[in-house]
Coordinates of C-alpha atoms in Angstrom, one line a residue:
Chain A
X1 CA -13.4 13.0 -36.2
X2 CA -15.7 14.5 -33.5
X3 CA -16.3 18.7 -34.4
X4 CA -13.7 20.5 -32.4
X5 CA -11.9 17.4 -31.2
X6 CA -8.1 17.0 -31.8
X7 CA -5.6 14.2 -30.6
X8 CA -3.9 14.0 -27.6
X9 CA -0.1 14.5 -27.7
X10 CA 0.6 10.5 -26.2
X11 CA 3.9 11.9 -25.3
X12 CA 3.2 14.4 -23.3
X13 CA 5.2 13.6 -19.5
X14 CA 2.3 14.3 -17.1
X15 CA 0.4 11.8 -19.6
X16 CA 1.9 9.4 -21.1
X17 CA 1.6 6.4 -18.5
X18 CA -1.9 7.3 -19.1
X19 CA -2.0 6.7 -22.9
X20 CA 0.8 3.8 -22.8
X21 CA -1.7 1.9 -20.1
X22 CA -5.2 3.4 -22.9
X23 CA -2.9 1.5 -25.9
X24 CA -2.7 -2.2 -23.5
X25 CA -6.9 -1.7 -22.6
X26 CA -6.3 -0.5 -19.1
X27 CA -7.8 2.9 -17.4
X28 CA -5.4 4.3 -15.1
X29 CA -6.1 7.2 -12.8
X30 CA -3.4 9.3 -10.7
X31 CA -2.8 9.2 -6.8
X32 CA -0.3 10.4 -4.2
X33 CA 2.9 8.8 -3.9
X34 CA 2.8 9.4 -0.3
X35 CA -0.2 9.5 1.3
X36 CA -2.5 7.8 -1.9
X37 CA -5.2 10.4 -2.2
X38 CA -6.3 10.3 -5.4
X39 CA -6.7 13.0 -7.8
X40 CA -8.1 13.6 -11.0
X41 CA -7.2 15.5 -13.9
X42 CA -3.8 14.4 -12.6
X43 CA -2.0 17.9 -11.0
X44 CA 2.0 18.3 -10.1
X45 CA 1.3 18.5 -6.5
X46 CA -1.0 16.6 -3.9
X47 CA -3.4 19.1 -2.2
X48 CA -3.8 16.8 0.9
X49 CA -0.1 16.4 1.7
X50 CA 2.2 18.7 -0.4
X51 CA 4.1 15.6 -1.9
X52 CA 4.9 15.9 -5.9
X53 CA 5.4 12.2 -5.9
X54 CA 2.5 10.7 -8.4
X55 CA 2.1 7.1 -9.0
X56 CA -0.7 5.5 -11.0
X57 CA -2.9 3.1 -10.2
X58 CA -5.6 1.3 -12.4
X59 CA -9.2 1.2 -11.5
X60 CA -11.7 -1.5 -12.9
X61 CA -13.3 0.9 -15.2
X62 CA -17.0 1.0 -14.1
X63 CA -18.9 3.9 -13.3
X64 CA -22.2 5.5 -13.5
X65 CA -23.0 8.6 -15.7
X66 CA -22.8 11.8 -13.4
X67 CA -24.2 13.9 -16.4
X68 CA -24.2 14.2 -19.7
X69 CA -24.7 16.3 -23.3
X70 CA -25.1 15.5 -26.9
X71 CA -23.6 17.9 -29.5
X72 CA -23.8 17.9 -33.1
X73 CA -21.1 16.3 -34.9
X74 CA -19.6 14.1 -37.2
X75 CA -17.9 10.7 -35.9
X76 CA -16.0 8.8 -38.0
X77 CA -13.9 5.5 -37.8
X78 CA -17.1 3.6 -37.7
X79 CA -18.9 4.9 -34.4
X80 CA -22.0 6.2 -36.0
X81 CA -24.1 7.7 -33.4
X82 CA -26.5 9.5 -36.0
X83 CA -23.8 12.6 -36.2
X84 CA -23.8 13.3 -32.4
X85 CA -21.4 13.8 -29.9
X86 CA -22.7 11.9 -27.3
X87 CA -20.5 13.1 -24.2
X88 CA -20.7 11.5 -20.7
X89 CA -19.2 12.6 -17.2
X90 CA -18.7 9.2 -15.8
X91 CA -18.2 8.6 -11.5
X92 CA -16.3 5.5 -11.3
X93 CA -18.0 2.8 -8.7
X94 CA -14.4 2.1 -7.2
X95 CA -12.3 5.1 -6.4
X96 CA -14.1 9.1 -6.0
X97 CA -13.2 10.0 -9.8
X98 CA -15.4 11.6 -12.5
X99 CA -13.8 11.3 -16.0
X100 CA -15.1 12.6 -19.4
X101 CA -15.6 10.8 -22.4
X102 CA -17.4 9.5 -25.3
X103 CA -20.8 7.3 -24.7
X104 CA -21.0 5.0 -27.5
X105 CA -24.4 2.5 -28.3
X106 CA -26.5 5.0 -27.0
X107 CA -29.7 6.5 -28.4
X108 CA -30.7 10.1 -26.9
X109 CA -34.0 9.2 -25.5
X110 CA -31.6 6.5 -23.7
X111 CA -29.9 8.8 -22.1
X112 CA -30.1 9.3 -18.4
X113 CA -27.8 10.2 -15.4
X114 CA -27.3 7.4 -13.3
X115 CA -26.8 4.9 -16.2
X116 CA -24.5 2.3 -15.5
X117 CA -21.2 2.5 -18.4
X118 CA -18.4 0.0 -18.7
X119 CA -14.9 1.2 -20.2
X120 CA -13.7 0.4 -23.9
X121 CA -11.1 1.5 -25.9
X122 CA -11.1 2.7 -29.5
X123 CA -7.8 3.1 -31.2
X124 CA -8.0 6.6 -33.0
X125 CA -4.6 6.5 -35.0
X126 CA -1.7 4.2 -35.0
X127 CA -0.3 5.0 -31.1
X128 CA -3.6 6.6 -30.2
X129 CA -5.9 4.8 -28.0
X130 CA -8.9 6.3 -26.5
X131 CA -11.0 5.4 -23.4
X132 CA -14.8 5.8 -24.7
X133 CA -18.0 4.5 -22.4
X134 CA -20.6 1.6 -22.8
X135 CA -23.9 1.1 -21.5
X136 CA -22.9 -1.6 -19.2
X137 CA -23.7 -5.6 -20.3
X138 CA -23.6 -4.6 -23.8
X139 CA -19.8 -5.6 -24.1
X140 CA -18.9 -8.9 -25.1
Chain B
X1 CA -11.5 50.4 5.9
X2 CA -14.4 49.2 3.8
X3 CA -15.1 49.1 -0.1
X4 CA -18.5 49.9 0.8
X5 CA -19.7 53.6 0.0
X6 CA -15.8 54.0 -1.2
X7 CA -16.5 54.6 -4.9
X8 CA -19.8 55.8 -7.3
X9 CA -20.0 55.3 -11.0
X10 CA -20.7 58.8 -12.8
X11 CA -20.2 58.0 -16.1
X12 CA -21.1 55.1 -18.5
X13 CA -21.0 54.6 -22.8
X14 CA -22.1 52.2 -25.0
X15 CA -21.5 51.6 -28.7
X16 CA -23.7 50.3 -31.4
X17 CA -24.0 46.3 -30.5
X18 CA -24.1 44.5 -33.8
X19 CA -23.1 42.0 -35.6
X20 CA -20.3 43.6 -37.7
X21 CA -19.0 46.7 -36.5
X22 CA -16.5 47.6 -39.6
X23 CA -14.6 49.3 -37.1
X24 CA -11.0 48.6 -35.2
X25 CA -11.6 47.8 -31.6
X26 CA -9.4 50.5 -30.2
X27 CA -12.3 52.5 -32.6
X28 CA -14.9 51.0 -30.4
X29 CA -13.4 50.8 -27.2
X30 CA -12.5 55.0 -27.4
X31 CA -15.7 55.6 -29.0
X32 CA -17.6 54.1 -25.7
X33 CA -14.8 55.9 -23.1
X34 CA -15.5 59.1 -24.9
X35 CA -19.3 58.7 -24.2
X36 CA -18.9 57.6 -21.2
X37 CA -16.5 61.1 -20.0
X38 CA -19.2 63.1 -21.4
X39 CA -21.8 61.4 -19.1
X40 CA -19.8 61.7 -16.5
X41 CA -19.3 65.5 -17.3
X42 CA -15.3 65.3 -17.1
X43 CA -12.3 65.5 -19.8
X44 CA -9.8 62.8 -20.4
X45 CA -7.0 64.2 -18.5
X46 CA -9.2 63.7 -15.5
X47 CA -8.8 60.2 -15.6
X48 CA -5.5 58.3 -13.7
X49 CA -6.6 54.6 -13.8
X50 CA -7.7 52.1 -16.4
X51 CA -9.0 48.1 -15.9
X52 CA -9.5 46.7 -19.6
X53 CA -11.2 43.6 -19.9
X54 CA -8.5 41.1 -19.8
X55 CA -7.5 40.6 -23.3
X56 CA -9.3 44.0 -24.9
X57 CA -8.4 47.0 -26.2
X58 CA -4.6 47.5 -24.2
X59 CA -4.6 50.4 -21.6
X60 CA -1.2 51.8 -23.9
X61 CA -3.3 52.1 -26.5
X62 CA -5.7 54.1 -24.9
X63 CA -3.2 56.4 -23.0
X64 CA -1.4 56.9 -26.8
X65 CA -5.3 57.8 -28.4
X66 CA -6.3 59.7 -25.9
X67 CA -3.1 61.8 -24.7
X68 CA -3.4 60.4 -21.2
X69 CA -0.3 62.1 -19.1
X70 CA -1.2 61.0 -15.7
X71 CA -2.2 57.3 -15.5
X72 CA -0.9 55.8 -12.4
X73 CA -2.9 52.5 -12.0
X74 CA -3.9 49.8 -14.2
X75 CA -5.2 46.3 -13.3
X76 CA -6.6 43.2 -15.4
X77 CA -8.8 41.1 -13.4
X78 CA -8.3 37.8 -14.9
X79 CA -12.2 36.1 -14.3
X80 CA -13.6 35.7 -17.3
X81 CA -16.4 36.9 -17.4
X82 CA -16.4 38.0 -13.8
X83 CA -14.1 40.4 -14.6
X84 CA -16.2 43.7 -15.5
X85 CA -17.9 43.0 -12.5
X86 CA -14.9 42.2 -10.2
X87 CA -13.0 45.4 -11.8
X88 CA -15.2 47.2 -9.5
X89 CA -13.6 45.7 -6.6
X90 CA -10.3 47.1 -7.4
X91 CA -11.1 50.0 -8.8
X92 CA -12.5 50.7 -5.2
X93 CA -9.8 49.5 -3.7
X94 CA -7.5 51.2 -5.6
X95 CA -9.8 54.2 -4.8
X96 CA -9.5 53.8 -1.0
X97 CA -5.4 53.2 -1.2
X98 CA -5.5 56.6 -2.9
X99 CA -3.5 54.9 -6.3
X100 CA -6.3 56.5 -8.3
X101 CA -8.9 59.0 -8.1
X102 CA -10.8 58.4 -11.2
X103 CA -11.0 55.0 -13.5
X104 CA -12.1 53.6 -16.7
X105 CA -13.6 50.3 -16.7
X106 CA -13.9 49.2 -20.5
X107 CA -14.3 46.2 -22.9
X108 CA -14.1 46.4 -26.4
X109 CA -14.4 43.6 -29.1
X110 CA -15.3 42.2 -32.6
X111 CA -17.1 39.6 -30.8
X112 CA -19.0 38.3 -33.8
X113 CA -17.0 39.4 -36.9
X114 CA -13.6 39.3 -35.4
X115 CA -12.1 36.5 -33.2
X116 CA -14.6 34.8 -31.9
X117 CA -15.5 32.2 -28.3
X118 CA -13.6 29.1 -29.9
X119 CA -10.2 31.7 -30.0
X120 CA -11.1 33.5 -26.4
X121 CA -11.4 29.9 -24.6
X122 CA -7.5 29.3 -24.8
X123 CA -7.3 31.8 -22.1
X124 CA -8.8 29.2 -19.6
X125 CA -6.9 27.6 -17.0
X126 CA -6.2 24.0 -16.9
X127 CA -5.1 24.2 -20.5
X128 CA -2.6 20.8 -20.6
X129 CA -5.1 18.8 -19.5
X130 CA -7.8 20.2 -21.3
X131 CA -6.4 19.8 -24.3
X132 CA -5.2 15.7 -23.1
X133 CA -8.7 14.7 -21.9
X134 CA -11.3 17.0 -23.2
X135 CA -10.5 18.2 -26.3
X136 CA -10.2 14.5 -28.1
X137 CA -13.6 14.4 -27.0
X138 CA -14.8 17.4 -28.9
X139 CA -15.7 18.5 -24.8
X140 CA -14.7 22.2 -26.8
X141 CA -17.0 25.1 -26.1
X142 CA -18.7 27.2 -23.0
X143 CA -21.8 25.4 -24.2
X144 CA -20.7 21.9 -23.7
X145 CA -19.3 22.2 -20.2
X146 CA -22.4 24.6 -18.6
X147 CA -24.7 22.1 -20.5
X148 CA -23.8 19.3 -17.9
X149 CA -24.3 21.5 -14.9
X150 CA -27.7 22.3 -16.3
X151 CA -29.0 19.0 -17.3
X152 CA -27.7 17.8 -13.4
X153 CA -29.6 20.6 -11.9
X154 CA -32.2 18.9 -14.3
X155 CA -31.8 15.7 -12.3
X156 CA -31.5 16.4 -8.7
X157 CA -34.6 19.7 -8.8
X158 CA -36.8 18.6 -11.8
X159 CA -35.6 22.2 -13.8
X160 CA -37.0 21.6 -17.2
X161 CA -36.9 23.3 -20.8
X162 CA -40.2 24.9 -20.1
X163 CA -38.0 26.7 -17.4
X164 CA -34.9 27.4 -20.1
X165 CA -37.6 28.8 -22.6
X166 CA -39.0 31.2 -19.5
X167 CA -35.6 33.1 -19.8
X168 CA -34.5 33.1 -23.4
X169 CA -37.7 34.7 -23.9
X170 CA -38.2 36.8 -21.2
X171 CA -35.2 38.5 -22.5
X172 CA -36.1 38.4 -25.8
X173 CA -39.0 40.4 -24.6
X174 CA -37.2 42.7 -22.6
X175 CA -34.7 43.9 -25.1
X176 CA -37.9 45.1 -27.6
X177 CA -38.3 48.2 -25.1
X178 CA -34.5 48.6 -25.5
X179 CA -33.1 50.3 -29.1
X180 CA -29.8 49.2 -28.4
X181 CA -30.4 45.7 -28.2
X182 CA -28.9 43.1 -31.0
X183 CA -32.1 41.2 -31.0
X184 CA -34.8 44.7 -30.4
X185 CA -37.4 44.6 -33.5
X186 CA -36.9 40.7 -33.6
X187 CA -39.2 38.7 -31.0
X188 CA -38.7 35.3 -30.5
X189 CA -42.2 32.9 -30.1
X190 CA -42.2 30.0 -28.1
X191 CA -42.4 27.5 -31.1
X192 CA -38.9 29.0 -32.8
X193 CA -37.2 28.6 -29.4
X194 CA -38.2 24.9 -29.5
X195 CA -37.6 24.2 -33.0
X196 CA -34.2 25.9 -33.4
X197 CA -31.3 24.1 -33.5
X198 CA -29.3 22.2 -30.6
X199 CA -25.7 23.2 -29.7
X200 CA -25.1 21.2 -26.6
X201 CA -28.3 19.2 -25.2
X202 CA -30.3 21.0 -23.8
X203 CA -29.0 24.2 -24.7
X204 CA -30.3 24.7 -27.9
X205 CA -29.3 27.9 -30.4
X206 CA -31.9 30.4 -27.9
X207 CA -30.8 29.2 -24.6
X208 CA -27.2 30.6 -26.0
X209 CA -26.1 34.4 -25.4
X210 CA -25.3 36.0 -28.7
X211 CA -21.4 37.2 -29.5
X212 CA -21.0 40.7 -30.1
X213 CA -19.4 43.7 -32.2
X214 CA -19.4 47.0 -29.3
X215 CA -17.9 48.6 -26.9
X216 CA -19.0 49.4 -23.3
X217 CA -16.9 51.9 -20.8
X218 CA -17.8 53.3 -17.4
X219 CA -16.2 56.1 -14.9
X220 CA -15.0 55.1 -11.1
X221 CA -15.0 57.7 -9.0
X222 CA -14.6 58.3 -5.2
X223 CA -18.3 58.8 -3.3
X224 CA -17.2 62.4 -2.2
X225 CA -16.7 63.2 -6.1
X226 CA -19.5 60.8 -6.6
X227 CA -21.6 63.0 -4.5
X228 CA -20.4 66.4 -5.9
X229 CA -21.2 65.1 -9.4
X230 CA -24.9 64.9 -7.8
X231 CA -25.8 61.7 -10.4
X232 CA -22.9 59.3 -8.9
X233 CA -24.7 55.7 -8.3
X234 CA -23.1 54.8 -5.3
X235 CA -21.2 51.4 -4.7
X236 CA -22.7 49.9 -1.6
X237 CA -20.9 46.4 -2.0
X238 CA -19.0 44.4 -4.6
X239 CA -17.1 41.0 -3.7
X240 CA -15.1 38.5 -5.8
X241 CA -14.7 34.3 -5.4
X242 CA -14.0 31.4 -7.3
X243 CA -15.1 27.9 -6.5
X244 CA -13.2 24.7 -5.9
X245 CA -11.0 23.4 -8.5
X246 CA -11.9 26.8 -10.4
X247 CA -10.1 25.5 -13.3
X248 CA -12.2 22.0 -13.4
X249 CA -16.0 21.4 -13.4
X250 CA -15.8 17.6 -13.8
X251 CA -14.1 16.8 -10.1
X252 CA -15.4 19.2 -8.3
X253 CA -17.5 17.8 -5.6
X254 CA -20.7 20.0 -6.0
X255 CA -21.4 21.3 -9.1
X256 CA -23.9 24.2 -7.8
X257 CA -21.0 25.7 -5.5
X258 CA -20.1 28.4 -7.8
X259 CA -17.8 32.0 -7.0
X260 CA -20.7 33.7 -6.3
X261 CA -21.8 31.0 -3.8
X262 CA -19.6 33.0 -1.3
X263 CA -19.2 36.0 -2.6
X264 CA -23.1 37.2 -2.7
X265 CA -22.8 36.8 1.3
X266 CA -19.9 38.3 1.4
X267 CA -21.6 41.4 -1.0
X268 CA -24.6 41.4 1.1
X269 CA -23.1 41.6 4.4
X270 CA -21.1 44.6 3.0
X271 CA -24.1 46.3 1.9
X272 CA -25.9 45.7 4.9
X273 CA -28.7 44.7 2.7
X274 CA -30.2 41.5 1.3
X275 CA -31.8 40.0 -1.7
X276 CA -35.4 40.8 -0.6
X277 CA -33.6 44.6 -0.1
X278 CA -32.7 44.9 -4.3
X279 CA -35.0 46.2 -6.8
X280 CA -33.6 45.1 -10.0
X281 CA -30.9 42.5 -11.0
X282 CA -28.5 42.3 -13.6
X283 CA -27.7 38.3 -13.7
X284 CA -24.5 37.4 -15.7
X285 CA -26.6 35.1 -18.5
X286 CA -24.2 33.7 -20.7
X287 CA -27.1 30.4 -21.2
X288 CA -30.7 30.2 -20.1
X289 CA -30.0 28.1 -17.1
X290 CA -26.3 30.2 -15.9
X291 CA -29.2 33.0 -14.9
X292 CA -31.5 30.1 -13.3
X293 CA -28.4 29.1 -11.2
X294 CA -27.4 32.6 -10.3
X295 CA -30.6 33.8 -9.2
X296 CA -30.3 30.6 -6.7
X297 CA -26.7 31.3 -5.7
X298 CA -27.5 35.0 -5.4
X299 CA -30.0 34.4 -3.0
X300 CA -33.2 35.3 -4.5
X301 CA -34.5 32.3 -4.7
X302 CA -33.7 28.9 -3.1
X303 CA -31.2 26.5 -4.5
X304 CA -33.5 24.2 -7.1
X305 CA -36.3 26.4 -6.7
X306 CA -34.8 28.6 -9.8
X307 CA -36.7 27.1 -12.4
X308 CA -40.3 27.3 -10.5
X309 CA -39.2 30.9 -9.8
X310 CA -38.4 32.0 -13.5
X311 CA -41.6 30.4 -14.3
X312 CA -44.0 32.8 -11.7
X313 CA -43.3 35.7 -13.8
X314 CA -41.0 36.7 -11.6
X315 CA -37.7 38.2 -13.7
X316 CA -40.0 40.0 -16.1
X317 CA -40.5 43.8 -16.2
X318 CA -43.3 43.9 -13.2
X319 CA -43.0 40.9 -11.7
X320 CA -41.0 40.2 -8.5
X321 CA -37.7 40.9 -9.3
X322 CA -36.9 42.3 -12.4
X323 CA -33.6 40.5 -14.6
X324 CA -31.8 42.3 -17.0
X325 CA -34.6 44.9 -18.3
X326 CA -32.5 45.9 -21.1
X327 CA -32.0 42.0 -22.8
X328 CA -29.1 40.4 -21.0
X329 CA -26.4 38.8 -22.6
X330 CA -29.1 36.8 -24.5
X331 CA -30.6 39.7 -26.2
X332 CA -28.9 43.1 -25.8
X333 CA -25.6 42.3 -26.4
X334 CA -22.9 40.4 -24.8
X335 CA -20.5 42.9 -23.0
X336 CA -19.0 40.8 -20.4
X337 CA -21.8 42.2 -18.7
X338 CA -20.2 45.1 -18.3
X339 CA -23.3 46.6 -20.2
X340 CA -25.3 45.2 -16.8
X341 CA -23.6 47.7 -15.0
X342 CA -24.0 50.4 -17.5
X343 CA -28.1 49.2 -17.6
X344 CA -27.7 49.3 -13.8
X345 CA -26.3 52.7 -13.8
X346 CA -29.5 53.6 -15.9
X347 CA -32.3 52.1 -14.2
X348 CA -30.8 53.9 -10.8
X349 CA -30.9 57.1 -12.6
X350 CA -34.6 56.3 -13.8
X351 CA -33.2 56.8 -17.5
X352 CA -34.5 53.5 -18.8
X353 CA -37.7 54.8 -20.2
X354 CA -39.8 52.3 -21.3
X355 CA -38.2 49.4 -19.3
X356 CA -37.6 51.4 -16.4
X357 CA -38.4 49.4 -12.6
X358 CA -40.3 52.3 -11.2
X359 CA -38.4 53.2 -7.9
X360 CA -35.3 51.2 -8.6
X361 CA -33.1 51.9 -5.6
X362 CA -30.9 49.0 -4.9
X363 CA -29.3 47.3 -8.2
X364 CA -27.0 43.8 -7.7
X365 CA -25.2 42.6 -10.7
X366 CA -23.2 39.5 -11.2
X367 CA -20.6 38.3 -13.2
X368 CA -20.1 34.6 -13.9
X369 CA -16.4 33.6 -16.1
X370 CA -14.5 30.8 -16.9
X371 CA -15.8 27.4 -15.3
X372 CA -17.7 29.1 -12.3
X373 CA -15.7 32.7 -11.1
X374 CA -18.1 34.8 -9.8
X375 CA -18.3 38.4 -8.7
X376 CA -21.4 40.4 -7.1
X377 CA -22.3 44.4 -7.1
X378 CA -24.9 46.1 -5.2
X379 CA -25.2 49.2 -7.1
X380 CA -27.5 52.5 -4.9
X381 CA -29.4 55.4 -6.1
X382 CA -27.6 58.4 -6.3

């Protein structure tokens, strides 16, 4: 395990559709029921409209890298970066989203913002699935 | 009805800042009010209002030590690290509603030995999905979020480490004129900044403010009391914000639009001064490039032109506008920076010896907490 990392609780109701679609390879991201803004991390309420109704809707998981920081730390389950943390904030190409995660196949002189990254998934425990970046074309 | 001129500062106390204290933190925090009421020239029972930083030393505790019988307001300003700074705004406010004629503004903690950053960040907002999308990520610590904002400043203004080194040991160098510093009697050279370890590319251990055993306290006073007391620094201007999505860095569309993006205006229209007007500045440096970015936001400098104005020479003792003369966060101590209002109070008085900015008249101070709340004094000569 990453230093200081811990799972997420897959049950949790503001999250679960996220980790149920994470589990069948697919990166979902919140919007409005109503009027379709989106909004990320998802929130109980829509700042544009006032509507609680969410609905979730996937995106093609492409982005660029927005910024980015390497930690020290172990990381098991057979994703040796050398010991680092290699974190990414990633803006997706299709919908005005940033999301965190993981950068995998990366070397730190590699590193640079504006990178394009591709979506995988790494399962972390038995119902655990977790969204993690790739340099993009280095997927099968 | 202004906050400006409404409230001076006549008293301020530190504690020893060290790595182990030994002592109870209701020790510390009454050992640094006491000090401060003596400076201030006043007994306890004098005082009728307490701010604690949040999560400190509780104001009952304080009223049961010290026999208080007449406290009738008490506040927490819930900023983070703002919050010293921002206690100033309602102290004065509650100075100018008449709910309190004279306050303590303290912090107190085992910093270092006791319960350290990885307990205090569960007090940040936007803990559910913290804990859903950044935590599995080991996205954990102060460190690791601020290091993104620095290394994007990197990217759009060409800020470099040359320009992170400028600060760490600028303050290193600042806090050997200052006995109360952690880090006085131990310089730093440029070759053990760049070989020390790295916590969160590209901070690395010196671009890192230390965690600290101490205790810091000041008095809040009216300006007519301020005035009779004769040494009351005067509180020209202090003002409060927090940016969009305050509890989120990652969505929020620009990630230089911090609190004190509005409220330095906000400070200096109060004042009726502006950056070129201060003498001295006490920037909230919790990492190298937080001070870079606050010296930009602040207005002394140009947004992106931080690094290139670090590098002049211009935040050392001497130079164009002197930063935290006494260490900073980095090197004296970190006190929330409520020990930048206390070194504030000091170099108004001209008591700073040493690392006194001859003719300091005009002191600004900020405060930076949580993911970007940020607070601004513009502290006045008595």
């Amino acid at each position: 395990m990453i230093a200081g990392s811990e799972l997420p609780d897959t049950g949790d109701p503001t999250f679960a559709p996220y980790w149920a679609a994470a589990k069948n390879h697919s990166l979902v991201i919140t919007r409005c029921g109503v009027c379709h803004t989106y909004r990320w991390p998802p929130r109980p309420i829509c700042a544009r409209c006032g509507s609680t109704e969410v609905e979730w809707d996937a995106v093609v998981g492409q982005g660029h890298v927005y910024s980015w920081t390497v930690s020290p730390g172990e990381v098991g389950r057979g994703h040796s970066t050398g010991g680092l943390n290699v974190i990414a904030i990633v803006e997706l190409v299709d919908v005005p989203v940033r999301l965190l995660g993981s950068l995998r196949g990366m070397d730190r002189q590699d590193l640079n913002v504006g990178l394009p990254v591709v979506v995988d998934f790494e399962r972390v425990a038995d119902d655990v699935v977790l969204p993690v970046w790739r340099p993009a074309g280095s997927l099968p | 009805v202004s906050l400006s001129n409404a409230a001076a500062i006549t008293g301020v106390g530190e504690t020893a800042y060290t790595k182990a204290s030994g002592r109870a933190e209701s020790s510390l925090a009454l050992e640094a009010i006491g000090k401060a009421l003596l400076d201030a020239g006043i007994d306890s029972s004098d005082i009728d209002g307490l701010i604690p930083f949040p999560g400190a030393v509780p104001v009952d505790d304080v009223i049961a030590n010290l026999r208080l019988e007449d406290v009738r307001f008490t506040a927490t300003v819930e900023m983070g690290g703002a919050s010293m700074v921002a206690a100033l705004q309602v102290a004065a406010t509650a100075i100018v509603a008449g709910e309190a004629e004279c306050i303590v503004i303290y912090i107190a903690r085992n910093g270092s030995s006791g319960r350290r950053i990885e307990g205090r960040v569960q007090r940040l907002p936007g803990q559910l999905f913290k804990e859903q999308l950044e935590r599995p990520y080991g996205w954990v610590t102060p460190a690791q979020w601020y290091s993104v904002i620095c290394r994007r400043h990197m990217h759009e203004f060409g800020t470099t480490k040359e320009h992170l080194a400028r600060v760490a040991l600028t303050m290193r160098s600042h806090a050997q004129l200052n006995p109360n510093a952690q880090m006085f009697g131990r310089a730093l050279t440029r070759e053990q900044y760049f070989d020390a370890r790295m916590v969160a590319d590209p901070y690395q251990l010196f671009d890192c403010c230390m965690e600290t055993d101490g205790a810091a306290a000041i008095v809040v006073v009216s300006d007519d009391r301020g005035r009779r007391h004769g040494a009351g620094v005067r509180l020209r201007a202090v003002a409060s914000a927090r940016p969009a999505s305050p509890d989120d860095i990652t969505n929020r569309a620009n990630w230089f639009d911090i609190g004190l993006s509005a409220a330095a205006p906000r400070a200096y229209a109060m004042a009726g001064a502006g950056p070129s007007d201060v003498d001295v500045a006490m920037i909230y440096d919790c990492f190298t490039f937080e001070l870079i970015h606050q010296l930009e936001e602040a207005g002394f400098c140009a947004r992106g032109s931080g690094g290139p104005f670090v590098a002049s020479g211009a935040i050392g003792l001497g130079g164009e506008l002197p930063v935290n003369p006494h260490g900073g966060l980095l090197s004296a101590g970190h006190m929330a920076a409520l020990n930048h209002v206390v070194e504030a109070v000091r170099q108004l008085r001209g008591q700073c010896g040493a690392r006194q900015v001859a003719g300091a008249r005009l002191a600004a101070v900020t405060g930076w907490g949580n993911l970007g709340d940020g607070a601004m004094a513009i502290l006045e000569k008595p």
